Amino acid sequence: MAKKSVASLQTGSKRLSKAVKMVKSSKTGSYTFVESIMIPEQVNDFLAKK
């Protein structure tokens, strides 16, 4: 399951986005959050990965 949460960040001339995805652990069954800051074009690829 992926929880889509994307925030826009701007630092100088670069435009960045912060993506947060919820990942279920196969061992315990609990959920953890994975965060990453990247360019907006890479957000959909990040959320599609398992």
N, C-alpha and C. Protein backbone atom coordinates (compact mmCIF):
# COMPACT_ATOMS: atom_id res chain seq x y z
N MET A 1 0.83 -1.17 0.00
CA MET A 1 0.00 0.00 0.00
C MET A 1 0.88 1.24 0.00
N ALA A 2 0.50 2.22 -0.72
CA ALA A 2 1.26 3.46 -0.76
C ALA A 2 0.35 4.60 -0.36
N LYS A 3 0.81 5.37 0.57
CA LYS A 3 0.08 6.56 0.97
C LYS A 3 0.72 7.73 0.23
N LYS A 4 -0.06 8.40 -0.60
CA LYS A 4 0.49 9.49 -1.38
C LYS A 4 0.42 10.78 -0.59
N SER A 5 1.58 11.30 -0.29
CA SER A 5 1.68 12.59 0.37
C SER A 5 2.86 13.31 -0.26
N VAL A 6 2.60 14.34 -1.02
CA VAL A 6 3.66 15.03 -1.73
C VAL A 6 3.59 16.51 -1.39
N ALA A 7 4.70 17.07 -0.99
CA ALA A 7 4.79 18.49 -0.68
C ALA A 7 5.82 19.13 -1.60
N SER A 8 5.55 20.32 -2.06
CA SER A 8 6.50 21.03 -2.93
C SER A 8 7.50 21.81 -2.09
N LEU A 9 8.74 21.72 -2.46
CA LEU A 9 9.82 22.43 -1.78
C LEU A 9 10.57 23.23 -2.83
N GLN A 10 10.97 24.43 -2.49
CA GLN A 10 11.78 25.21 -3.41
C GLN A 10 13.02 25.69 -2.68
N THR A 11 14.18 25.37 -3.27
CA THR A 11 15.45 25.81 -2.70
C THR A 11 16.21 26.52 -3.80
N GLY A 12 16.25 27.81 -3.75
CA GLY A 12 16.96 28.58 -4.76
C GLY A 12 16.35 28.38 -6.13
N SER A 13 17.14 27.89 -7.06
CA SER A 13 16.65 27.70 -8.43
C SER A 13 16.12 26.28 -8.65
N LYS A 14 16.32 25.38 -7.70
CA LYS A 14 15.87 23.99 -7.86
C LYS A 14 14.48 23.82 -7.25
N ARG A 15 13.63 23.07 -7.93
CA ARG A 15 12.30 22.75 -7.41
C ARG A 15 12.32 21.28 -6.99
N LEU A 16 12.04 21.02 -5.72
CA LEU A 16 12.08 19.66 -5.18
C LEU A 16 10.72 19.30 -4.59
N SER A 17 10.47 18.00 -4.49
CA SER A 17 9.26 17.50 -3.85
C SER A 17 9.64 16.47 -2.80
N LYS A 18 8.86 16.43 -1.73
CA LYS A 18 9.07 15.44 -0.69
C LYS A 18 7.92 14.44 -0.79
N ALA A 19 8.26 13.16 -0.98
CA ALA A 19 7.25 12.12 -1.10
C ALA A 19 7.34 11.20 0.11
N VAL A 20 6.18 10.82 0.64
CA VAL A 20 6.10 9.92 1.79
C VAL A 20 5.27 8.73 1.39
N LYS A 21 5.81 7.53 1.62
CA LYS A 21 5.10 6.31 1.23
C LYS A 21 5.02 5.38 2.44
N MET A 22 3.89 4.71 2.60
CA MET A 22 3.67 3.78 3.69
C MET A 22 3.95 2.37 3.19
N VAL A 23 4.87 1.65 3.86
CA VAL A 23 5.29 0.33 3.42
C VAL A 23 4.99 -0.67 4.53
N LYS A 24 4.39 -1.80 4.16
CA LYS A 24 4.07 -2.84 5.14
C LYS A 24 5.25 -3.81 5.26
N SER A 25 5.65 -4.10 6.49
CA SER A 25 6.75 -5.03 6.75
C SER A 25 6.26 -6.46 6.57
N SER A 26 7.05 -7.28 5.87
CA SER A 26 6.65 -8.67 5.64
C SER A 26 6.84 -9.52 6.90
N LYS A 27 7.76 -9.15 7.78
CA LYS A 27 8.03 -9.92 8.99
C LYS A 27 6.98 -9.69 10.07
N THR A 28 6.72 -8.42 10.40
CA THR A 28 5.85 -8.12 11.52
C THR A 28 4.44 -7.70 11.11
N GLY A 29 4.26 -7.30 9.87
CA GLY A 29 2.96 -6.85 9.42
C GLY A 29 2.66 -5.41 9.77
N SER A 30 3.60 -4.73 10.41
CA SER A 30 3.38 -3.33 10.76
C SER A 30 3.79 -2.43 9.60
N TYR A 31 3.35 -1.18 9.65
CA TYR A 31 3.64 -0.22 8.59
C TYR A 31 4.73 0.74 9.02
N THR A 32 5.58 1.09 8.08
CA THR A 32 6.61 2.11 8.30
C THR A 32 6.48 3.15 7.20
N PHE A 33 7.01 4.33 7.46
CA PHE A 33 6.96 5.40 6.49
C PHE A 33 8.34 5.62 5.89
N VAL A 34 8.40 5.73 4.57
CA VAL A 34 9.64 5.98 3.85
C VAL A 34 9.51 7.35 3.22
N GLU A 35 10.45 8.24 3.52
CA GLU A 35 10.41 9.60 3.00
C GLU A 35 11.60 9.83 2.07
N SER A 36 11.38 10.65 1.05
CA SER A 36 12.45 10.97 0.12
C SER A 36 12.19 12.34 -0.48
N ILE A 37 13.26 13.09 -0.72
CA ILE A 37 13.17 14.39 -1.38
C ILE A 37 13.81 14.24 -2.75
N MET A 38 13.05 14.60 -3.79
CA MET A 38 13.52 14.38 -5.16
C MET A 38 12.91 15.41 -6.09
N ILE A 39 13.32 15.36 -7.35
CA ILE A 39 12.71 16.25 -8.34
C ILE A 39 11.31 15.72 -8.67
N PRO A 40 10.38 16.58 -9.04
CA PRO A 40 8.98 16.16 -9.25
C PRO A 40 8.78 15.05 -10.28
N GLU A 41 9.66 14.95 -11.26
CA GLU A 41 9.51 13.93 -12.29
C GLU A 41 9.72 12.51 -11.75
N GLN A 42 10.41 12.36 -10.63
CA GLN A 42 10.73 11.04 -10.08
C GLN A 42 9.71 10.55 -9.05
N VAL A 43 8.74 11.38 -8.69
CA VAL A 43 7.80 11.03 -7.62
C VAL A 43 6.97 9.80 -7.97
N ASN A 44 6.41 9.74 -9.17
CA ASN A 44 5.57 8.60 -9.55
C ASN A 44 6.37 7.30 -9.57
N ASP A 45 7.64 7.33 -9.99
CA ASP A 45 8.48 6.13 -9.98
C ASP A 45 8.74 5.67 -8.54
N PHE A 46 8.98 6.62 -7.63
CA PHE A 46 9.22 6.30 -6.23
C PHE A 46 8.00 5.65 -5.60
N LEU A 47 6.81 6.18 -5.88
CA LEU A 47 5.60 5.64 -5.28
C LEU A 47 5.21 4.29 -5.91
N ALA A 48 5.63 4.03 -7.14
CA ALA A 48 5.29 2.77 -7.80
C ALA A 48 6.17 1.61 -7.33
N LYS A 49 7.38 1.90 -6.86
CA LYS A 49 8.29 0.85 -6.39
C LYS A 49 7.79 0.22 -5.11
N LYS A 50 8.08 -1.07 -4.92
CA LYS A 50 7.73 -1.75 -3.67
C LYS A 50 8.94 -1.88 -2.81
